[in-house]
Tab-separated table of C-alpha atoms and ligand atoms in Angstrom:
chain	number	residue	atom	x	y	z
A	17	MET	CA	68.819	-53.225	22.983
A	18	PRO	CA	65.764	-52.690	24.876
A	19	MET	CA	65.043	-49.923	27.656
A	20	ILE	CA	65.903	-51.129	31.170
A	21	LEU	CA	64.047	-49.767	34.192
A	22	LYS	CA	64.728	-51.401	37.371
A	23	GLY	CA	63.724	-50.799	41.063
A	24	PHE	CA	62.299	-47.266	40.281
A	25	ASN	CA	59.173	-47.984	42.538
A	26	ASP	CA	61.406	-48.854	45.553
A	27	LEU	CA	63.650	-45.626	44.540
A	28	SER	CA	60.427	-43.569	44.577
A	29	ALA	CA	59.459	-45.020	47.957
A	30	PHE	CA	63.119	-44.308	49.361
A	31	LEU	CA	63.128	-40.805	48.183
A	32	GLU	CA	59.610	-40.129	49.842
A	33	THR	CA	61.782	-38.786	52.759
A	34	PRO	CA	64.435	-36.147	52.605
A	35	LYS	CA	67.947	-37.825	51.628
A	36	ASN	CA	71.490	-36.845	51.363
A	37	VAL	CA	72.369	-37.492	47.849
A	38	VAL	CA	75.463	-37.342	45.675
A	39	ILE	CA	75.346	-37.132	41.900
A	40	VAL	CA	78.313	-38.330	39.765
A	41	GLY	CA	79.210	-38.025	35.900
A	42	HIS	CA	81.936	-39.416	34.071
A	43	ARG	CA	85.509	-38.223	34.126
A	44	ASN	CA	86.134	-35.193	31.619
A	45	PRO	CA	82.528	-34.550	31.840
A	46	ASP	CA	80.861	-33.154	28.761
A	47	GLY	CA	77.752	-30.917	28.366
A	48	ASP	CA	75.349	-33.870	29.014
A	49	ALA	CA	77.172	-35.085	32.121
A	50	ILE	CA	77.260	-31.712	33.534
A	51	GLY	CA	73.666	-30.757	32.290
A	52	ALA	CA	71.936	-33.953	33.440
A	53	SER	CA	73.829	-33.890	36.948
A	54	LEU	CA	72.934	-30.088	37.826
A	55	ALA	CA	69.345	-30.615	36.421
A	56	LEU	CA	68.830	-33.658	38.647
A	57	LYS	CA	70.551	-31.655	41.557
A	58	HIS	CA	67.987	-28.819	41.200
A	59	TYR	CA	65.044	-31.273	40.846
A	60	LEU	CA	66.021	-33.245	43.899
A	61	THR	CA	66.586	-30.066	45.994
A	62	LYS	CA	63.088	-28.923	44.955
A	63	LYS	CA	61.919	-32.397	46.260
A	64	GLY	CA	63.493	-31.622	49.629
A	65	HIS	CA	66.637	-33.670	49.300
A	66	HIS	CA	70.254	-32.450	49.903
A	67	ALA	CA	72.027	-33.129	46.601
A	68	THR	CA	75.751	-32.562	45.921
A	69	VAL	CA	77.229	-32.848	42.506
A	70	VAL	CA	80.795	-34.393	42.504
A	71	MET	CA	82.541	-34.698	39.219
A	72	PRO	CA	85.887	-36.803	38.863
A	73	ASN	CA	87.814	-34.046	37.396
A	74	ASP	CA	87.396	-30.326	36.029
A	75	TYR	CA	85.364	-29.356	32.923
A	76	PRO	CA	85.773	-26.599	30.310
A	77	ASP	CA	84.869	-22.942	30.743
A	78	PHE	CA	82.185	-23.066	28.375
A	79	LEU	CA	80.067	-25.294	30.679
A	80	GLN	CA	80.861	-23.522	33.828
A	81	TRP	CA	78.329	-20.829	33.539
A	82	LEU	CA	75.552	-23.386	34.075
A	83	PRO	CA	73.221	-22.640	37.047
A	84	GLY	CA	74.575	-24.665	39.984
A	85	SER	CA	78.099	-25.188	38.610
A	86	GLU	CA	79.814	-23.011	41.258
A	87	ASN	CA	78.738	-25.601	43.960
A	88	THR	CA	80.126	-28.735	42.142
A	89	PHE	CA	83.111	-30.515	43.593
A	90	ARG	CA	85.936	-31.870	41.690
A	91	PHE	CA	87.139	-35.275	43.179
A	92	ASP	CA	90.667	-34.715	42.049
A	93	TRP	CA	91.483	-31.308	43.654
A	94	GLN	CA	88.496	-31.103	46.089
A	95	ASN	CA	89.130	-34.437	47.579
A	96	SER	CA	88.235	-34.067	51.329
A	97	GLN	CA	84.942	-32.199	50.501
A	98	SER	CA	84.046	-34.834	47.900
A	99	GLN	CA	84.855	-37.860	50.173
A	100	LYS	CA	82.943	-36.185	52.740
A	101	ALA	CA	79.915	-35.806	50.484
A	102	ILE	CA	80.151	-39.225	49.534
A	103	GLN	CA	80.431	-40.600	53.131
A	104	LYS	CA	77.332	-38.624	54.064
A	105	SER	CA	75.194	-39.523	51.152
A	106	GLU	CA	72.523	-42.206	51.408
A	107	ILE	CA	72.402	-42.883	47.585
A	108	ILE	CA	74.481	-42.073	44.687
A	109	PHE	CA	73.219	-41.212	41.203
A	110	LEU	CA	75.666	-42.227	38.228
A	111	LEU	CA	74.780	-40.335	35.329
A	112	ASP	CA	75.969	-40.417	31.692
A	113	PHE	CA	78.335	-43.529	32.058
A	114	ASN	CA	77.846	-47.221	32.186
A	115	THR	CA	80.586	-48.784	34.230
A	116	LEU	CA	82.523	-47.538	37.258
A	117	HIS	CA	85.976	-47.318	35.661
A	118	ARG	CA	84.600	-44.194	33.478
A	119	VAL	CA	85.133	-42.059	36.584
A	120	GLY	CA	88.978	-42.867	36.754
A	121	SER	CA	90.818	-44.857	38.973
A	122	ASP	CA	91.014	-42.830	42.260
A	123	MET	CA	87.129	-42.169	42.212
A	124	GLN	CA	86.503	-45.728	41.103
A	125	ASN	CA	88.330	-46.978	44.359
A	126	THR	CA	86.157	-44.889	46.443
A	127	LEU	CA	82.962	-45.741	44.598
A	128	GLU	CA	83.774	-49.470	44.923
A	129	LYS	CA	83.874	-49.246	48.680
A	130	TYR	CA	80.694	-47.448	48.863
A	131	GLN	CA	77.999	-49.247	51.161
A	132	ASN	CA	74.791	-47.782	49.955
A	133	ASP	CA	73.035	-48.061	46.613
A	134	PHE	CA	73.626	-46.761	43.372
A	135	VAL	CA	71.036	-45.424	40.732
A	136	MET	CA	72.460	-45.392	37.096
A	137	ILE	CA	70.731	-43.322	34.643
A	138	ASP	CA	72.504	-43.630	31.193
A	139	HIS	CA	72.356	-44.137	27.537
A	140	HIS	CA	75.557	-46.093	26.764
A	141	GLN	CA	75.627	-49.664	25.582
A	142	GLN	CA	76.375	-52.627	27.944
A	143	PRO	CA	75.697	-50.929	31.434
A	144	ASP	CA	77.047	-52.616	34.588
A	145	ASP	CA	74.275	-54.030	36.684
A	146	VAL	CA	73.504	-51.776	39.666
A	147	LYS	CA	70.571	-51.813	42.157
A	148	PHE	CA	68.552	-49.120	40.454
A	149	MET	CA	68.675	-48.730	36.713
A	150	TYR	CA	67.323	-46.539	34.020
A	151	SER	CA	69.249	-47.507	30.842
A	152	ASP	CA	68.193	-46.693	27.196
A	153	VAL	CA	70.738	-46.545	24.334
A	154	ASN	CA	68.023	-45.147	21.945
A	155	VAL	CA	67.832	-41.994	23.828
A	156	CYS	CA	69.984	-39.265	22.551
A	157	SER	CA	71.262	-37.877	25.718
A	158	THR	CA	71.274	-38.540	29.500
A	159	SER	CA	69.667	-35.112	29.929
A	160	GLN	CA	66.742	-36.194	27.840
A	161	MET	CA	66.475	-39.257	30.189
A	162	ILE	CA	66.377	-36.886	33.261
A	163	TYR	CA	63.440	-35.095	31.761
A	164	GLN	CA	61.703	-38.503	31.186
A	165	TYR	CA	62.448	-39.396	34.855
A	166	ILE	CA	60.943	-36.234	36.159
A	167	GLU	CA	58.084	-36.995	33.926
A	168	MET	CA	57.688	-40.551	35.248
A	169	ASN	CA	57.373	-38.843	38.609
A	170	ASN	CA	54.440	-36.518	37.370
A	171	ASP	CA	56.736	-33.696	38.252
A	172	LEU	CA	57.178	-31.734	34.870
A	173	SER	CA	55.615	-28.760	36.731
A	174	LEU	CA	58.777	-28.497	38.918
A	175	ILE	CA	60.963	-27.757	36.018
A	176	ASP	CA	61.944	-24.208	36.279
A	177	LYS	CA	64.550	-22.030	34.124
A	178	ASP	CA	67.537	-23.649	35.888
A	179	ILE	CA	66.530	-27.126	35.267
A	180	ALA	CA	65.410	-26.318	31.725
A	181	THR	CA	68.676	-24.519	30.978
A	182	CYS	CA	70.857	-27.625	32.018
A	183	LEU	CA	68.709	-30.068	30.290
A	184	TYR	CA	68.650	-28.020	27.162
A	185	THR	CA	72.459	-27.775	27.303
A	186	GLY	CA	72.891	-31.508	27.734
A	187	ILE	CA	70.374	-32.339	24.898
A	188	MET	CA	72.150	-29.731	22.576
A	189	THR	CA	75.554	-30.795	23.112
A	190	ASP	CA	74.914	-34.582	22.963
A	191	THR	CA	72.942	-34.169	19.679
A	192	GLY	CA	75.471	-32.030	17.778
A	193	SER	CA	72.806	-29.222	18.195
A	194	PHE	CA	69.896	-31.529	17.230
A	195	ARG	CA	71.393	-33.015	14.100
A	196	PHE	CA	72.416	-36.649	14.860
A	197	ARG	CA	70.134	-39.622	14.140
A	198	SER	CA	69.273	-39.776	17.905
A	199	THR	CA	67.541	-36.854	17.686
A	200	THR	CA	63.751	-37.671	17.525
A	201	SER	CA	60.399	-35.794	17.144
A	202	LYS	CA	60.398	-36.475	21.047
A	203	THR	CA	63.555	-34.686	21.560
A	204	HIS	CA	62.260	-31.634	19.744
A	205	ARG	CA	58.985	-31.726	21.805
A	206	ILE	CA	61.015	-31.800	24.997
A	207	ILE	CA	63.290	-29.053	23.699
A	208	ALA	CA	60.239	-27.031	22.915
A	209	ASP	CA	58.844	-27.700	26.474
A	210	LEU	CA	62.224	-26.436	27.892
A	211	ILE	CA	62.218	-23.139	25.987
A	212	ASP	CA	58.657	-22.628	27.472
A	213	LYS	CA	59.898	-23.187	30.907
A	214	GLY	CA	62.655	-20.645	30.450
A	215	ALA	CA	65.503	-22.133	28.561
A	216	GLN	CA	67.009	-19.312	26.510
A	217	ASN	CA	68.167	-21.027	23.476
A	218	ASP	CA	70.175	-18.145	21.787
A	219	ARG	CA	72.226	-17.595	24.983
A	220	ILE	CA	72.913	-21.306	25.631
A	221	HIS	CA	74.379	-21.709	22.090
A	222	ASN	CA	76.305	-18.427	22.491
A	223	ASN	CA	77.709	-19.487	25.927
A	224	VAL	CA	78.728	-22.908	24.585
A	225	TYR	CA	79.691	-22.435	21.055
A	226	ASP	CA	80.686	-18.661	20.714
A	227	SER	CA	82.993	-18.526	23.567
A	228	ASN	CA	86.370	-19.491	21.892
A	229	SER	CA	89.637	-18.014	22.797
A	230	TYR	CA	91.855	-16.782	20.074
A	231	ASN	CA	94.356	-19.686	20.795
A	232	ARG	CA	91.738	-22.216	20.691
A	233	LEU	CA	91.023	-21.026	17.053
A	234	LEU	CA	94.600	-21.289	16.160
A	235	LEU	CA	94.777	-24.854	17.645
A	236	LEU	CA	91.813	-25.817	15.283
A	237	GLY	CA	93.777	-24.126	12.543
A	238	GLN	CA	96.810	-26.534	13.603
A	239	ALA	CA	94.480	-29.562	13.735
A	240	LEU	CA	92.850	-28.954	10.238
A	241	SER	CA	96.158	-28.605	8.734
A	242	ASN	CA	97.215	-31.876	10.139
A	243	LEU	CA	94.080	-33.615	8.812
A	244	GLN	CA	94.769	-36.626	6.630
A	245	ILE	CA	92.303	-38.321	4.368
A	246	LEU	CA	92.058	-41.906	3.221
A	247	PRO	CA	89.515	-41.883	0.342
A	248	GLU	CA	89.680	-45.592	-0.125
A	249	TYR	CA	88.212	-46.229	3.282
A	250	LYS	CA	85.987	-43.027	3.373
A	251	THR	CA	88.137	-42.184	6.624
A	252	ALA	CA	89.740	-38.919	7.622
A	253	PHE	CA	91.860	-38.361	10.762
A	254	ILE	CA	93.401	-35.525	12.594
A	255	THR	CA	96.499	-35.682	14.943
A	256	LEU	CA	97.387	-33.083	17.800
A	257	THR	CA	100.760	-33.499	19.483
A	258	ASP	CA	101.441	-32.381	22.884
A	259	GLU	CA	103.841	-29.841	21.573
A	260	GLU	CA	101.212	-28.324	19.375
A	261	LYS	CA	98.933	-28.359	22.245
A	262	LYS	CA	101.239	-26.281	24.212
A	263	ARG	CA	102.127	-23.887	21.469
A	264	PHE	CA	98.566	-22.804	21.577
A	265	ASP	CA	98.087	-22.719	25.398
A	266	PHE	CA	95.722	-25.851	25.382
A	267	GLN	CA	92.809	-25.606	27.774
A	268	LYS	CA	90.366	-28.281	28.816
A	269	GLY	CA	87.596	-28.482	26.154
A	270	ASP	CA	89.679	-26.889	23.426
A	271	THR	CA	89.658	-30.055	21.197
A	272	GLU	CA	86.069	-30.838	21.765
A	273	GLY	CA	84.110	-31.024	18.441
A	274	VAL	CA	87.271	-30.751	16.225
A	275	VAL	CA	86.819	-34.387	15.111
A	276	ASN	CA	83.444	-33.377	13.511
A	277	TYR	CA	85.589	-31.325	11.064
A	278	ALA	CA	87.023	-34.526	9.627
A	279	LEU	CA	83.404	-36.073	9.426
A	280	SER	CA	82.234	-33.069	7.454
A	281	LEU	CA	84.301	-33.827	4.416
A	282	LYS	CA	81.935	-34.962	1.683
A	283	GLY	CA	82.385	-38.591	1.248
A	284	ILE	CA	83.767	-39.218	4.599
A	285	ILE	CA	81.915	-41.629	7.033
A	286	PHE	CA	84.610	-42.439	9.539
A	287	ALA	CA	86.666	-39.948	11.416
A	288	ALA	CA	89.177	-40.033	14.293
A	289	ILE	CA	91.232	-37.651	16.241
A	290	PHE	CA	94.437	-38.635	17.935
A	291	ILE	CA	95.401	-36.331	20.849
A	292	GLU	CA	98.707	-36.804	22.540
A	293	ASP	CA	98.636	-36.671	26.289
A	294	LYS	CA	102.233	-36.883	27.568
A	295	GLU	CA	101.225	-36.324	31.194
A	296	GLN	CA	99.189	-39.584	31.041
A	297	SER	CA	101.509	-41.211	28.460
A	298	ILE	CA	98.541	-41.981	26.275
A	299	VAL	CA	97.084	-40.891	22.943
A	300	LYS	CA	93.471	-40.112	23.433
A	301	ILE	CA	91.240	-40.992	20.710
A	302	SER	CA	87.826	-39.916	19.588
A	303	PHE	CA	85.935	-41.732	16.848
A	304	ARG	CA	82.777	-40.520	14.965
A	305	SER	CA	80.898	-42.414	11.876
A	306	LYS	CA	77.949	-42.095	9.817
A	307	GLY	CA	75.585	-45.117	9.335
A	308	THR	CA	75.982	-48.651	10.377
A	309	PHE	CA	79.710	-48.786	10.912
A	310	SER	CA	79.922	-49.015	14.807
A	311	VAL	CA	82.728	-46.951	16.392
A	312	ASN	CA	81.737	-48.406	19.750
A	313	LYS	CA	82.685	-51.700	18.498
A	314	PHE	CA	85.895	-50.603	16.805
A	315	SER	CA	87.042	-48.920	19.877
A	316	ARG	CA	86.179	-51.691	22.223
A	317	ASN	CA	87.972	-54.070	20.040
A	318	HIS	CA	91.118	-52.060	19.443
A	319	TYR	CA	91.564	-49.178	21.847
A	320	ASN	CA	89.994	-50.172	25.346
A	321	GLY	CA	87.255	-47.799	24.758
A	322	GLY	CA	83.527	-47.525	24.012
A	323	GLY	CA	80.527	-45.155	23.702
A	324	HIS	CA	77.969	-45.298	21.157
A	325	ASP	CA	77.454	-46.670	17.545
A	326	ASN	CA	78.436	-43.519	15.937
A	327	ALA	CA	80.601	-41.608	18.697
A	328	ALA	CA	83.035	-43.437	20.862
A	329	GLY	CA	86.367	-42.883	22.594
A	330	GLY	CA	89.373	-44.827	23.475
A	331	ARG	CA	93.061	-44.743	24.058
A	332	SER	CA	96.455	-45.931	22.908
A	333	GLU	CA	99.503	-46.488	25.061
A	334	SER	CA	102.025	-46.498	21.982
A	335	THR	CA	103.499	-43.234	20.444
A	336	MET	CA	101.524	-41.036	18.287
A	337	GLN	CA	103.283	-42.473	15.078
A	338	GLU	CA	102.840	-46.141	16.099
A	339	THR	CA	99.185	-45.329	16.964
A	340	VAL	CA	98.497	-43.734	13.557
A	341	ASP	CA	100.334	-46.528	11.780
A	342	ASN	CA	98.467	-49.104	13.545
A	343	PHE	CA	95.052	-47.292	12.934
A	344	CYS	CA	95.759	-47.083	9.235
A	345	SER	CA	96.608	-50.698	9.099
A	346	LEU	CA	93.488	-51.885	10.835
A	347	LEU	CA	91.298	-50.223	8.126
A	348	LYS	CA	91.917	-52.905	5.656
A	349	ASP	CA	89.754	-55.319	7.608
A	350	TYR	CA	87.052	-52.837	7.765
A	351	LYS	CA	86.928	-51.891	3.942
A	352	THR	CA	83.637	-53.611	3.234
A	353	GLU	CA	81.972	-52.502	6.315
A	354	LEU	CA	83.027	-48.971	5.562
A	355	GLU	CA	82.060	-49.070	2.038
A	356	VAL	CA	78.348	-49.987	2.875
A	357	SER	CA	77.981	-47.920	6.072
A	358	TYR	CA	76.221	-44.885	4.804
A	359	GLU	CA	74.741	-44.371	1.267
A	360	ILE	CA	75.713	-40.704	0.513
B	423	LIG	P1	84.398	-38.294	23.100
B	423	LIG	O1	84.930	-38.765	21.840
B	423	LIG	O2	83.517	-37.030	22.779
B	423	LIG	O3	85.284	-38.077	24.237
B	423	LIG	O4	83.296	-39.419	23.427
B	423	LIG	C1	82.325	-39.800	22.608
B	423	LIG	C2	81.575	-40.875	23.371
B	423	LIG	O5	82.311	-42.008	23.618
B	423	LIG	C3	80.903	-40.387	24.701
B	423	LIG	O6	79.679	-40.865	24.899
B	423	LIG	C4	81.894	-41.047	25.690
B	423	LIG	O7	81.258	-41.201	26.777
B	423	LIG	C5	82.544	-42.361	25.116
B	423	LIG	N1	83.798	-42.383	25.477
B	423	LIG	C6	84.958	-41.638	25.215
B	423	LIG	N2	85.952	-42.243	25.711
B	423	LIG	C7	85.711	-43.354	26.186
B	423	LIG	C8	86.408	-44.454	26.688
B	423	LIG	O8	87.672	-44.381	26.841
B	423	LIG	N3	85.773	-45.625	27.205
B	423	LIG	C9	84.191	-45.575	26.985
B	423	LIG	N4	83.927	-46.617	27.257
B	423	LIG	N5	83.678	-44.764	26.585
B	423	LIG	C10	84.247	-43.449	25.917
B	424	LIG	MN1	75.715	-38.478	27.021
């Protein structure tokens, strides 16, 4: 899919005078959504605008240290402040998601009534059509796209330590620390520039990856002991029940990255994690793959989800056991695709 850049000359003209801006990421924001949003906020502030980040809900502790995070609203529990910021705004940036339902139904209702224009900057497939768009599925992260947006505006000299730190974090988390196929030489050049501009790579890695609680490691231990391998389909999957989450005092973000352990097995090219969420009565699923097997398509077809070719998410409204049984029975239809997906 080619890059889409729509209306950005008009957008530049619109942003020539100071504006009230709101920046929104997807529900359960990850490092890329938060990093891109905070970086854009710092940049727009430097350009004379008043920018507010409104996230649909809270995010993990290991992202709360990011500069500017303390002034971010969570739409679900800071609803009146969030609504007020949205009402006052003259334009809304939608970052790191491709369709409005990704913000969750409450916030989606509010955004659907919004009278002014949206700008979407995102790297997911099949984006909705909004007035101002910069979409590129070939870029590893929305954070890299924010760097490129700043570059388009000839403003790279405005990138300071805070912006560099936020962008570095977003690129690092969405590329699995610069190891996925989406990581290009350009990504590395941008990362080098961000280090030159003040991003402290060792501190950022430490803050994000070496800040585990003891319970989080115990939960990981439980997840690994639940791992099941289906060698005939080069597939491995992990389950976590609500009871197991409670036993290890589950906190937001504790399961992030766990699915990658299934993918780290030799010979495995398709991995899934099924996480029971009794509060929402769903099983939340993450999929990862190597090579040509598209988990985006798989999740769209069977789990009401989507994402990227090699990393996607979805959900099931059945019980854990039914969900897992259904998943295993689906694999038969994908045996050939899975066999040829990735030469090891
Ligand atoms: P994760 O598995 O880490 O939650 O998400 C992997 C990728 O899939 C991310 O890019 C995320 O935005 C996307 N994703 C996760 N869950 C969903 C979902 O329910 N629907 C869609 N469309 N995308 C999802
Ligand atoms: Mn992203």
